[in-house]
Amino acid sequence: MRFNFALKIMLFVAFTTTIVSCNKSKDYKDNSRATGWRLDGRDGSMKYQTDYQGQETGPGLVFIEGGTFTMGRVQDDVMHDWNNNPTQQHVQSFYMDETEVTNRMYLQYLDWLKFTFPPKEKKYANIYKGALPDTLVWRNRLGYNETMTNNYLRHPAYQNYPVVGVNWIQATEFSKWRTDRVNELQLETKGYIAEGAKYAADAETTFNTETYINAPSNIYGGNDSLNKGRNNERLVQVIHGDTVHNNVQRKDGVLLPAYRLPTEAEWEYAALGLAGIREYNQYRGRKKYPWDGQYTRQGGRRTRGDQLANFKQGNGDYGGIAGWSDDGADITAEIKTYPPNDFGLYDMAGNVSEWVADVYRPIIDNEFNDFNYFRGNVYTKNAINQDGTVKIVTSDSIIFDTLSNGSIIARTLPGQIQQEPVNSEDTYLRTQFSDSDNRDFRDGDKASSRGYLSGQEHKKMYNSPEHNVSAIKDSTGRAKGLDRQYDQSSSRTTLINNEVRVFKGGSWRDRAYFLDPAQRRYFPQDMATDYIGFRNAMSRVGSKSQKGKRARD
């Protein structure tokens, strides 16, 4: 009896151990799940990142965990715009600037351009000039605003105020510059770039993230045969274990994704601050402001009656009565003057409105896509030389764009990779897209035009004005001025075209109605105002949450 009982116990333990061992997954952290080969490069094989801890939060950013929300207005549309009907959307996790881009941040950009591309040199003059904010936006024919015109951008009293007078194109170029400067510091901090290399850059030796990834031998100005592709000792060799790294690649997880303007869906989702919502009706679109409640004043015991944002309270009332019922500002306010929303973002209502990435259309086409919605995709690819290398822009091949108002802005800078539209060969038999420019997809393209199915001649959905700016040249072919042709046609019915961009959020000039994150308006991408600023976003790579992998039973 005792023998049979002991045998049963032994069999039970063996059976249980077998089940546990079968259910336990093998850890392939240092070896390939596909081949069993080592992944750390110690046996001469390719090295892969095996101890990646997740994406770092870039300077100035806060994490926004993505999710589902109701985009658009659910409440009454008293202006009868009918351009923000509610739709349910899902947004991936991303990062967003804690505050608006400030004057001091933008001045760093201007100073870098001025140092790197001296405007005294004729070929660089338009680079710095094209990036300057339009300080004349403060002028009013029946108002005295010369103090802001002369001081707002550069005086230290306004250094932590949001930058204004910046058009959408300038905001986009700032984002590209910020990406390169942040990644350059990342590489220097981790020892892949010599300390102080960023301070030695000039017009021919600037750092660009995409060039570093795609053509590292061209970074900082080109090849150095003595160092076998490492230029002038600015790029250093880093030893990890038994592996020597010359250059960082995407697979190393060191470089951060690009800073960019947020999409309209991202901006609205972040502004709503749904992270703290526990009520179903607010989750489904009943949240009126970035803060909780239906009012613009605080209800706390110590701060009761204080305004929660900087906005226009009535005719001739931009701040309230001095010393009482005052929101603390008449024009813009210093960043972090008002409480943040539940995501930790400041001034998502009031202060300044903000550019977002989207091209404006009256509708949000959620029937076609309800995931990471964005209108404005223009797909490009790296331009390739005949020898198969990428085309790097030099100081003699800078591409400038002349805007509709005659301003000249650099589209590319030395050190960047020249871009070109994708073509029919690139899109052959693709089901997701067939063209490079998708800004008017399903809303102005041939397939969505009124006469498409009836065989009528194709007409654009929106017949907006078409202004033309061209160079006036002398007998030698040199440009001596600009010929501005203003469209005076009386048959134009709209200002909507592919060059108008959405801006979101109320500003210091707006009534409380526009503080609702669902409100959407548009403005030409090459024009600026005294009430539109911007902030940057960055995509999240990897897990949706910062908490890591979900616990498994």
Coordinates of C-alpha atoms in Angstrom, one line a residue:
M1 CA 0.0 0.0 0.0
R2 CA 2.8 2.4 0.9
F3 CA 4.6 1.5 -2.3
N4 CA 1.6 2.2 -4.5
F5 CA 0.9 5.5 -2.7
A6 CA 4.6 6.6 -3.1
L7 CA 4.4 5.6 -6.8
K8 CA 1.3 7.7 -7.4
I9 CA 3.0 10.7 -5.8
M10 CA 6.0 10.3 -8.0
L11 CA 3.9 10.0 -11.1
F12 CA 1.8 13.0 -10.1
V13 CA 5.0 15.1 -9.6
A14 CA 6.5 14.0 -12.9
F15 CA 3.3 14.7 -14.8
T16 CA 3.0 18.2 -13.2
T17 CA 6.6 19.0 -14.0
T18 CA 6.1 18.0 -17.6
I19 CA 3.0 20.3 -17.9
V20 CA 4.9 23.2 -16.4
S21 CA 8.0 22.7 -18.6
C22 CA 5.8 22.4 -21.7
N23 CA 3.9 25.6 -20.8
K24 CA 7.0 27.6 -20.0
S25 CA 8.2 29.6 -23.0
K26 CA 11.9 29.7 -23.7
D27 CA 13.6 33.0 -23.4
Y28 CA 15.2 34.0 -26.7
K29 CA 16.7 37.2 -25.4
D30 CA 20.2 36.6 -26.6
N31 CA 19.5 34.0 -29.3
S32 CA 17.5 34.1 -32.5
R33 CA 14.0 32.6 -32.2
A34 CA 14.4 31.8 -35.9
T35 CA 17.8 30.2 -36.1
G36 CA 19.2 29.9 -32.6
W37 CA 22.2 32.1 -33.6
R38 CA 23.5 34.6 -31.1
L39 CA 22.1 38.2 -31.3
D40 CA 24.9 40.0 -29.4
G41 CA 27.4 39.8 -32.2
R42 CA 30.0 38.0 -30.1
D43 CA 30.3 35.0 -32.4
G44 CA 30.9 37.2 -35.5
S45 CA 27.2 37.4 -36.5
M46 CA 25.2 40.6 -36.8
K47 CA 24.5 42.4 -33.6
Y48 CA 20.9 43.2 -32.6
Q49 CA 19.5 45.3 -29.8
T50 CA 18.4 42.9 -27.1
D51 CA 18.1 45.1 -24.0
Y52 CA 16.0 48.0 -25.4
Q53 CA 14.1 49.6 -22.6
G54 CA 11.6 51.6 -24.6
Q55 CA 11.5 55.0 -26.2
E56 CA 13.1 57.9 -24.4
T57 CA 10.9 61.0 -23.9
G58 CA 12.5 63.8 -26.0
P59 CA 13.2 67.3 -24.6
G60 CA 10.1 69.3 -23.9
L61 CA 7.7 66.4 -24.5
V62 CA 5.1 64.5 -22.4
F63 CA 3.7 61.1 -23.1
I64 CA 0.1 60.8 -24.4
E65 CA -1.3 57.3 -24.3
G66 CA -3.5 56.7 -27.3
G67 CA -7.1 55.5 -27.4
T68 CA -10.6 55.9 -28.8
F69 CA -12.4 59.2 -28.6
T70 CA -15.2 61.2 -30.2
M71 CA -13.7 63.7 -32.5
G72 CA -15.8 66.8 -33.4
R73 CA -18.6 68.8 -31.7
V74 CA -21.4 67.0 -30.0
Q75 CA -22.9 70.2 -28.6
D76 CA -24.8 72.9 -30.5
D77 CA -23.0 74.5 -33.4
V78 CA -24.2 78.1 -32.9
M79 CA -21.9 79.3 -35.8
H80 CA -23.5 76.8 -38.2
D81 CA -20.1 75.8 -39.6
W82 CA -21.0 72.2 -39.8
N83 CA -17.4 71.3 -40.4
N84 CA -16.8 69.2 -37.3
N85 CA -19.5 66.6 -37.2
P86 CA -18.7 64.0 -34.5
T87 CA -16.9 60.8 -35.5
Q88 CA -15.3 58.1 -33.5
Q89 CA -11.5 57.9 -34.0
H90 CA -8.6 55.9 -32.6
V91 CA -5.2 57.6 -32.0
Q92 CA -2.0 55.8 -31.4
S93 CA 0.2 56.8 -28.5
F94 CA 2.5 59.7 -29.1
Y95 CA 4.4 62.5 -27.4
M96 CA 3.5 66.2 -27.4
D97 CA 5.2 69.4 -26.2
E98 CA 4.2 70.3 -22.7
T99 CA 3.9 74.0 -23.8
E100 CA 3.7 76.0 -26.9
V101 CA 7.0 76.6 -28.7
T102 CA 8.3 79.8 -27.1
N103 CA 10.1 82.9 -28.3
R104 CA 13.3 81.7 -26.7
M105 CA 13.1 78.3 -28.4
Y106 CA 12.5 79.8 -31.8
L107 CA 15.3 82.3 -31.2
Q108 CA 17.7 79.4 -30.7
Y109 CA 16.7 78.2 -34.2
L110 CA 17.2 81.6 -35.7
D111 CA 20.6 82.1 -34.1
W112 CA 21.7 78.6 -35.3
L113 CA 20.7 79.5 -38.9
K114 CA 22.4 82.9 -38.6
F115 CA 25.6 81.3 -37.4
T116 CA 25.6 78.4 -39.8
F117 CA 24.3 80.2 -42.9
P118 CA 25.6 83.8 -42.6
P119 CA 23.0 86.0 -44.2
K120 CA 25.8 88.3 -45.3
E121 CA 26.6 85.7 -47.9
K122 CA 24.2 86.2 -50.8
K123 CA 23.5 82.5 -51.4
Y124 CA 22.4 82.1 -47.8
A125 CA 20.6 85.4 -47.3
N126 CA 17.1 83.9 -47.8
I127 CA 17.6 81.0 -45.4
Y128 CA 17.7 83.2 -42.3
K129 CA 15.3 85.8 -43.7
G130 CA 12.8 83.1 -44.7
A131 CA 12.7 81.8 -41.1
L132 CA 12.1 85.1 -39.4
P133 CA 8.6 85.5 -37.8
D134 CA 6.5 88.3 -39.2
T135 CA 6.6 90.8 -36.3
L136 CA 4.3 93.2 -38.3
V137 CA 1.3 90.9 -37.5
W138 CA 0.9 93.0 -34.3
R139 CA 0.1 96.2 -36.2
N140 CA -3.5 97.4 -36.3
R141 CA -4.6 100.4 -38.3
L142 CA -6.7 101.7 -35.3
G143 CA -4.5 100.4 -32.5
Y144 CA -1.2 101.2 -30.9
N145 CA 0.8 97.9 -30.8
E146 CA 4.3 99.0 -31.7
T147 CA 5.5 97.8 -28.3
M148 CA 4.8 94.2 -29.4
T149 CA 6.0 94.8 -32.9
N150 CA 9.4 95.9 -31.6
N151 CA 9.8 93.7 -28.5
Y152 CA 7.7 90.6 -28.5
L153 CA 10.0 88.3 -30.3
R154 CA 13.4 89.3 -28.8
H155 CA 12.9 91.1 -25.5
P156 CA 13.7 88.9 -22.5
A157 CA 10.4 89.9 -20.9
Y158 CA 8.7 87.8 -23.6
Q159 CA 11.2 84.9 -23.8
N160 CA 8.8 82.4 -22.3
Y161 CA 5.8 83.5 -24.2
P162 CA 4.5 81.5 -27.2
V163 CA 6.0 82.5 -30.5
V164 CA 3.6 84.0 -33.1
G165 CA 3.9 85.4 -36.6
V166 CA 5.1 82.0 -37.7
N167 CA 3.4 80.5 -40.7
W168 CA 2.8 76.7 -41.1
I169 CA 5.8 76.2 -43.4
Q170 CA 8.1 77.9 -41.0
A171 CA 6.8 75.8 -38.1
T172 CA 7.4 72.7 -40.2
E173 CA 11.0 73.7 -40.9
F174 CA 11.6 74.4 -37.2
S175 CA 10.4 70.9 -36.4
K176 CA 13.0 69.4 -38.9
W177 CA 15.8 71.5 -37.3
R178 CA 14.8 70.4 -33.8
T179 CA 14.9 66.8 -34.8
D180 CA 18.4 67.1 -36.0
R181 CA 19.7 69.0 -33.0
V182 CA 18.1 66.6 -30.5
N183 CA 19.5 63.5 -32.3
E184 CA 22.9 65.1 -32.7
L185 CA 23.0 65.6 -28.9
Q186 CA 21.8 62.0 -28.4
L187 CA 24.7 60.7 -30.4
E188 CA 27.2 62.9 -28.6
T189 CA 25.9 61.9 -25.2
K190 CA 26.2 58.2 -26.0
G191 CA 29.6 58.7 -27.4
Y192 CA 29.0 58.2 -31.2
I193 CA 29.9 61.8 -32.0
A194 CA 32.9 63.6 -30.7
E195 CA 32.1 66.1 -27.9
G196 CA 31.6 69.6 -29.3
A197 CA 31.2 68.5 -32.9
K198 CA 27.9 70.3 -33.1
Y199 CA 29.6 73.6 -32.4
A200 CA 32.1 73.2 -35.3
A201 CA 29.4 72.9 -37.9
D202 CA 29.1 75.3 -40.8
A203 CA 27.1 75.5 -44.0
E204 CA 28.9 72.5 -45.5
T205 CA 29.1 70.3 -42.5
T206 CA 25.7 70.4 -40.8
F207 CA 24.3 67.2 -39.2
N208 CA 21.1 65.7 -40.6
T209 CA 19.5 62.6 -39.0
E210 CA 18.3 60.9 -42.3
T211 CA 21.7 61.5 -43.9
Y212 CA 23.4 60.0 -40.9
I213 CA 21.2 56.9 -41.2
N214 CA 21.3 56.5 -45.0
A215 CA 24.7 57.9 -45.9
P216 CA 26.9 58.1 -42.8
S217 CA 30.0 58.7 -44.8
N218 CA 28.5 62.0 -46.0
I219 CA 27.7 63.3 -42.5
Y220 CA 29.6 66.5 -41.4
G221 CA 30.5 67.3 -45.0
G222 CA 31.7 64.1 -46.7
N223 CA 34.2 61.3 -46.8
D224 CA 37.6 61.2 -45.0
S225 CA 39.7 58.6 -46.7
L226 CA 42.1 58.4 -43.8
N227 CA 39.4 57.4 -41.5
K228 CA 37.6 55.1 -43.9
G229 CA 34.3 57.1 -44.0
R230 CA 34.6 58.6 -40.6
N231 CA 34.9 62.3 -41.2
N232 CA 37.6 64.4 -39.4
E233 CA 37.3 62.4 -36.2
R234 CA 33.8 63.8 -35.5
L235 CA 32.3 60.3 -35.8
V236 CA 34.0 58.1 -33.2
Q237 CA 34.2 54.3 -32.8
V238 CA 32.4 52.9 -29.8
I239 CA 33.1 49.5 -28.4
H240 CA 30.2 47.5 -26.8
G241 CA 31.4 44.1 -25.7
D242 CA 33.5 42.8 -28.5
T243 CA 31.7 44.8 -31.3
V244 CA 33.0 48.0 -32.7
H245 CA 30.3 50.5 -33.7
N246 CA 31.1 53.1 -36.3
N247 CA 27.6 54.5 -36.8
V248 CA 24.2 54.1 -35.2
Q249 CA 21.4 52.6 -37.2
R250 CA 17.7 52.5 -36.5
K251 CA 18.0 49.0 -35.1
D252 CA 20.1 50.4 -32.3
G253 CA 17.2 52.4 -30.8
V254 CA 19.4 55.4 -30.1
L255 CA 17.9 58.0 -32.5
L256 CA 14.5 59.5 -31.7
P257 CA 11.7 59.7 -34.2
A258 CA 11.1 63.1 -35.9
Y259 CA 9.7 66.1 -34.2
R260 CA 6.7 67.3 -36.2
L261 CA 3.4 69.1 -36.1
P262 CA 0.6 67.0 -34.5
T263 CA -2.2 65.8 -36.6
E264 CA -5.6 67.4 -36.0
A265 CA -6.9 64.1 -34.4
E266 CA -3.8 63.9 -32.1
W267 CA -4.2 67.6 -31.1
E268 CA -7.9 67.3 -30.3
Y269 CA -7.4 64.0 -28.4
A270 CA -4.5 65.5 -26.3
A271 CA -6.4 68.7 -25.6
L272 CA -9.5 66.9 -24.3
G273 CA -7.3 65.2 -21.6
L274 CA -9.4 62.1 -21.4
A275 CA -6.9 60.3 -19.1
G276 CA -8.8 61.4 -16.0
I277 CA -12.3 60.8 -17.3
R278 CA -14.4 58.2 -15.6
E279 CA -17.8 59.3 -16.8
Y280 CA -19.2 57.6 -19.9
N281 CA -21.0 60.7 -21.3
Q282 CA -17.8 62.8 -21.2
Y283 CA -15.8 60.0 -22.8
R284 CA -18.3 60.0 -25.7
G285 CA -17.8 63.6 -26.5
R286 CA -19.6 65.6 -23.8
K287 CA -16.4 67.2 -22.5
K288 CA -16.5 70.8 -23.3
Y289 CA -13.0 72.1 -22.3
P290 CA -9.6 70.6 -21.7
W291 CA -10.5 70.8 -17.9
D292 CA -13.4 69.2 -16.1
G293 CA -16.7 71.1 -15.9
Q294 CA -18.7 73.4 -18.0
Y295 CA -17.2 76.7 -16.9
T296 CA -14.1 78.7 -17.6
R297 CA -13.4 79.6 -13.9
Q298 CA -11.9 77.6 -11.1
G299 CA -14.1 76.2 -8.4
G300 CA -11.4 75.5 -5.8
R301 CA -11.6 77.1 -2.4
R302 CA -8.4 79.1 -2.7
T303 CA -8.6 79.8 -6.4
R304 CA -12.4 80.2 -6.8
G305 CA -13.3 82.5 -9.6
D306 CA -9.8 82.5 -11.3
Q307 CA -9.9 82.0 -15.1
L308 CA -8.6 78.7 -16.4
A309 CA -7.4 80.1 -19.7
N310 CA -6.4 83.3 -21.5
F311 CA -9.2 84.4 -23.8
K312 CA -11.4 87.3 -24.8
Q313 CA -14.2 87.6 -22.3
G314 CA -16.2 90.2 -24.1
N315 CA -16.1 93.3 -26.3
G316 CA -13.1 95.3 -25.2
D317 CA -12.5 92.8 -22.4
Y318 CA -9.3 90.8 -22.9
G319 CA -8.4 90.2 -19.3
G320 CA -11.0 91.4 -16.9
I321 CA -11.0 94.2 -14.4
A322 CA -7.5 95.0 -13.1
G323 CA -7.1 93.4 -9.7
W324 CA -10.4 91.6 -9.8
S325 CA -11.8 89.0 -12.1
D326 CA -8.5 89.2 -14.1
D327 CA -7.1 86.3 -16.1
G328 CA -3.6 87.7 -15.8
A329 CA -3.0 88.6 -19.5
D330 CA -4.3 90.9 -22.2
I331 CA -2.3 89.5 -25.1
T332 CA -0.5 86.2 -24.8
A333 CA 0.5 84.9 -21.4
E334 CA 3.7 83.3 -20.2
I335 CA 3.7 79.5 -20.5
K336 CA 2.4 77.5 -17.5
T337 CA 0.4 80.5 -16.2
Y338 CA -2.7 78.3 -16.1
P339 CA -3.2 74.7 -14.8
P340 CA -2.5 71.8 -17.2
N341 CA -5.0 69.3 -18.3
D342 CA -5.0 65.6 -17.2
F343 CA -2.2 64.8 -19.7
G344 CA 0.0 67.5 -18.3
L345 CA -0.4 69.8 -21.3
Y346 CA -0.6 73.6 -20.8
D347 CA -2.7 76.1 -22.7
M348 CA -4.6 73.6 -24.9
A349 CA -7.3 76.2 -24.7
G350 CA -6.6 80.0 -24.9
N351 CA -3.3 81.9 -25.1
V352 CA -2.6 81.1 -28.8
S353 CA -4.3 78.9 -31.4
E354 CA -2.0 76.3 -32.8
W355 CA -1.1 75.0 -36.3
V356 CA -1.7 71.3 -36.9
A357 CA -0.4 69.2 -39.8
D358 CA -3.7 68.6 -41.6
V359 CA -4.9 70.2 -44.9
Y360 CA -8.4 71.6 -44.2
R361 CA -11.5 70.1 -45.6
P362 CA -15.0 70.6 -44.2
I363 CA -15.5 66.9 -43.4
I364 CA -13.6 64.2 -41.6
D365 CA -13.9 61.1 -43.8
N366 CA -14.1 58.4 -41.1
E367 CA -15.9 56.1 -43.5
F368 CA -12.5 55.6 -45.3
N369 CA -10.3 55.6 -42.2
D370 CA -10.9 55.9 -38.5
F371 CA -7.3 55.1 -37.3
N372 CA -4.7 57.9 -37.0
Y373 CA -6.8 60.1 -39.3
F374 CA -4.8 62.6 -41.2
R375 CA -5.3 64.5 -44.5
G376 CA -2.2 65.9 -46.1
N377 CA 0.0 62.9 -47.1
V378 CA 2.5 63.7 -49.8
Y379 CA 4.7 60.7 -50.2
T380 CA 8.3 61.2 -51.3
K381 CA 11.5 59.2 -51.6
N382 CA 15.2 59.8 -51.5
A383 CA 16.6 61.1 -54.8
I384 CA 19.3 58.7 -56.1
N385 CA 22.5 59.4 -58.1
Q386 CA 23.5 57.3 -61.1
D387 CA 26.0 55.5 -58.9
G388 CA 23.3 54.4 -56.5
T389 CA 24.1 56.9 -53.7
V390 CA 21.6 59.4 -52.3
K391 CA 21.7 63.0 -53.5
I392 CA 23.0 65.2 -50.7
V393 CA 22.1 68.9 -50.9
T394 CA 25.1 71.2 -51.0
S395 CA 25.3 75.0 -50.6
D396 CA 25.1 75.3 -54.3
S397 CA 21.9 73.2 -54.7
I398 CA 19.7 74.6 -52.0
I399 CA 16.0 74.6 -53.2
F400 CA 14.0 77.7 -52.4
D401 CA 10.2 78.0 -52.5
T402 CA 8.6 81.4 -53.4
L403 CA 5.3 81.7 -51.4
S404 CA 2.2 83.4 -52.7
N405 CA 3.0 86.6 -50.9
G406 CA 6.5 86.7 -52.4
S407 CA 8.4 85.5 -49.4
I408 CA 11.3 83.0 -50.1
I409 CA 11.8 80.0 -47.8
A410 CA 14.5 77.3 -48.1
R411 CA 12.9 73.9 -48.8
T412 CA 16.2 72.1 -48.3
L413 CA 19.4 72.9 -46.5
P414 CA 23.0 71.6 -47.1
G415 CA 23.5 68.2 -45.6
Q416 CA 19.9 67.0 -46.2
I417 CA 18.9 64.3 -48.6
Q418 CA 17.1 65.6 -51.7
Q419 CA 13.5 64.3 -51.9
E420 CA 11.4 63.6 -55.0
P421 CA 7.8 62.4 -55.4
V422 CA 7.1 58.7 -55.6
N423 CA 6.1 57.6 -59.2
S424 CA 3.9 55.0 -60.9
E425 CA 6.7 52.4 -60.6
D426 CA 6.7 52.8 -56.9
T427 CA 2.9 52.5 -56.6
Y428 CA 2.4 49.7 -59.2
L429 CA -0.2 47.2 -57.9
R430 CA -0.3 48.9 -54.5
T431 CA -3.7 48.8 -52.8
Q432 CA -3.2 51.5 -50.2
F433 CA -2.2 54.4 -52.5
S434 CA -1.6 55.2 -56.1
D435 CA -0.3 58.8 -56.1
S436 CA 2.4 60.9 -54.4
D437 CA 0.1 63.8 -53.5
N438 CA -3.0 62.6 -51.5
R439 CA -4.1 65.9 -50.0
D440 CA -7.4 66.0 -52.0
F441 CA -8.1 62.3 -51.9
R442 CA -11.9 61.6 -51.9
D443 CA -12.5 65.3 -51.8
G444 CA -11.4 67.2 -54.9
D445 CA -9.6 64.5 -56.8
K446 CA -11.0 63.2 -60.1
A447 CA -12.8 60.3 -58.6
S448 CA -14.8 62.5 -56.2
S449 CA -15.6 65.3 -58.7
R450 CA -19.2 66.0 -59.6
G451 CA -19.0 64.9 -63.2
Y452 CA -16.7 61.9 -62.9
L453 CA -19.4 59.1 -63.3
S454 CA -21.4 61.0 -65.9
G455 CA -18.4 61.5 -68.2
Q456 CA -18.3 65.3 -67.9
E457 CA -15.1 67.2 -67.9
H458 CA -13.3 67.0 -64.7
K459 CA -13.5 70.1 -62.5
K460 CA -11.9 70.7 -59.1
M461 CA -14.2 70.5 -56.1
Y462 CA -12.9 73.8 -54.8
N463 CA -12.3 76.7 -57.2
S464 CA -10.1 78.8 -54.9
P465 CA -8.1 81.8 -56.1
E466 CA -4.9 81.0 -57.9
H467 CA -2.3 83.7 -57.2
N468 CA 1.0 83.5 -59.2
V469 CA 4.4 84.8 -58.3
S470 CA 7.3 84.6 -60.8
A471 CA 10.7 86.1 -61.0
I472 CA 11.5 89.1 -63.2
K473 CA 14.8 88.6 -65.0
D474 CA 17.0 91.1 -66.8
S475 CA 18.7 90.6 -70.2
T476 CA 21.4 88.5 -68.6
G477 CA 18.9 86.1 -67.0
R478 CA 19.5 87.3 -63.5
A479 CA 16.5 87.8 -61.2
K480 CA 15.8 91.5 -60.4
G481 CA 12.4 91.3 -58.7
L482 CA 9.1 89.5 -58.4
D483 CA 6.0 89.7 -60.6
R484 CA 3.0 89.2 -58.3
Q485 CA -0.2 88.3 -60.1
Y486 CA -3.2 88.5 -57.9
D487 CA -6.2 86.4 -58.9
Q488 CA -9.0 89.0 -59.5
S489 CA -11.6 86.5 -60.9
S490 CA -15.1 87.1 -59.7
S491 CA -16.1 83.5 -60.1
R492 CA -14.2 82.2 -57.1
T493 CA -16.4 80.7 -54.4
T494 CA -14.1 79.4 -51.7
L495 CA -10.7 79.9 -50.1
I496 CA -10.2 76.1 -49.6
N497 CA -7.4 74.5 -51.5
N498 CA -4.4 72.2 -50.8
E499 CA -2.4 75.0 -49.2
V500 CA -4.7 75.9 -46.3
R501 CA -4.1 74.2 -43.0
V502 CA -6.1 73.6 -39.9
F503 CA -5.5 75.5 -36.7
K504 CA -7.0 74.5 -33.4
G505 CA -7.8 75.9 -30.0
G506 CA -9.0 79.3 -28.9
S507 CA -6.6 82.2 -28.5
W508 CA -6.3 85.5 -26.6
R509 CA -8.3 87.1 -29.3
D510 CA -11.2 84.5 -29.2
R511 CA -14.4 84.2 -27.1
A512 CA -14.9 81.1 -24.9
Y513 CA -16.8 79.4 -27.8
F514 CA -13.5 78.6 -29.5
L515 CA -11.9 77.1 -26.4
D516 CA -13.7 73.8 -27.2
P517 CA -11.0 71.4 -28.6
A518 CA -13.4 70.3 -31.3
Q519 CA -13.4 73.7 -32.9
R520 CA -11.5 73.8 -36.2
R521 CA -10.6 76.7 -38.5
Y522 CA -8.2 77.1 -41.4
F523 CA -5.7 79.6 -42.6
P524 CA -3.3 79.8 -45.6
Q525 CA -0.1 77.8 -44.8
D526 CA 2.2 80.6 -46.0
M527 CA 0.6 83.4 -43.9
A528 CA 0.9 84.2 -40.2
T529 CA -1.0 86.0 -37.5
D530 CA -0.6 87.4 -34.0
Y531 CA -2.8 84.7 -32.5
I532 CA -1.5 81.4 -34.0
G533 CA 1.5 79.6 -32.6
F534 CA 2.4 75.9 -32.5
R535 CA 3.8 73.0 -30.6
N536 CA 5.5 69.8 -31.7
A537 CA 4.6 66.2 -31.4
M538 CA 6.6 62.9 -31.8
S539 CA 5.3 59.4 -32.7
R540 CA 5.6 56.6 -30.2
V541 CA 7.3 53.5 -31.4
G542 CA 6.7 50.2 -29.7
S543 CA 4.2 49.5 -27.0
K544 CA 1.0 51.6 -26.5
S545 CA 1.7 52.1 -22.9
Q546 CA 4.8 53.1 -21.0
K547 CA 4.1 50.4 -18.5
G548 CA 5.7 47.7 -20.7
K549 CA 4.3 44.3 -21.4
R550 CA 1.0 43.4 -19.9
A551 CA 1.2 40.8 -17.1
R552 CA 0.3 37.3 -18.2
D553 CA -1.2 34.6 -16.0

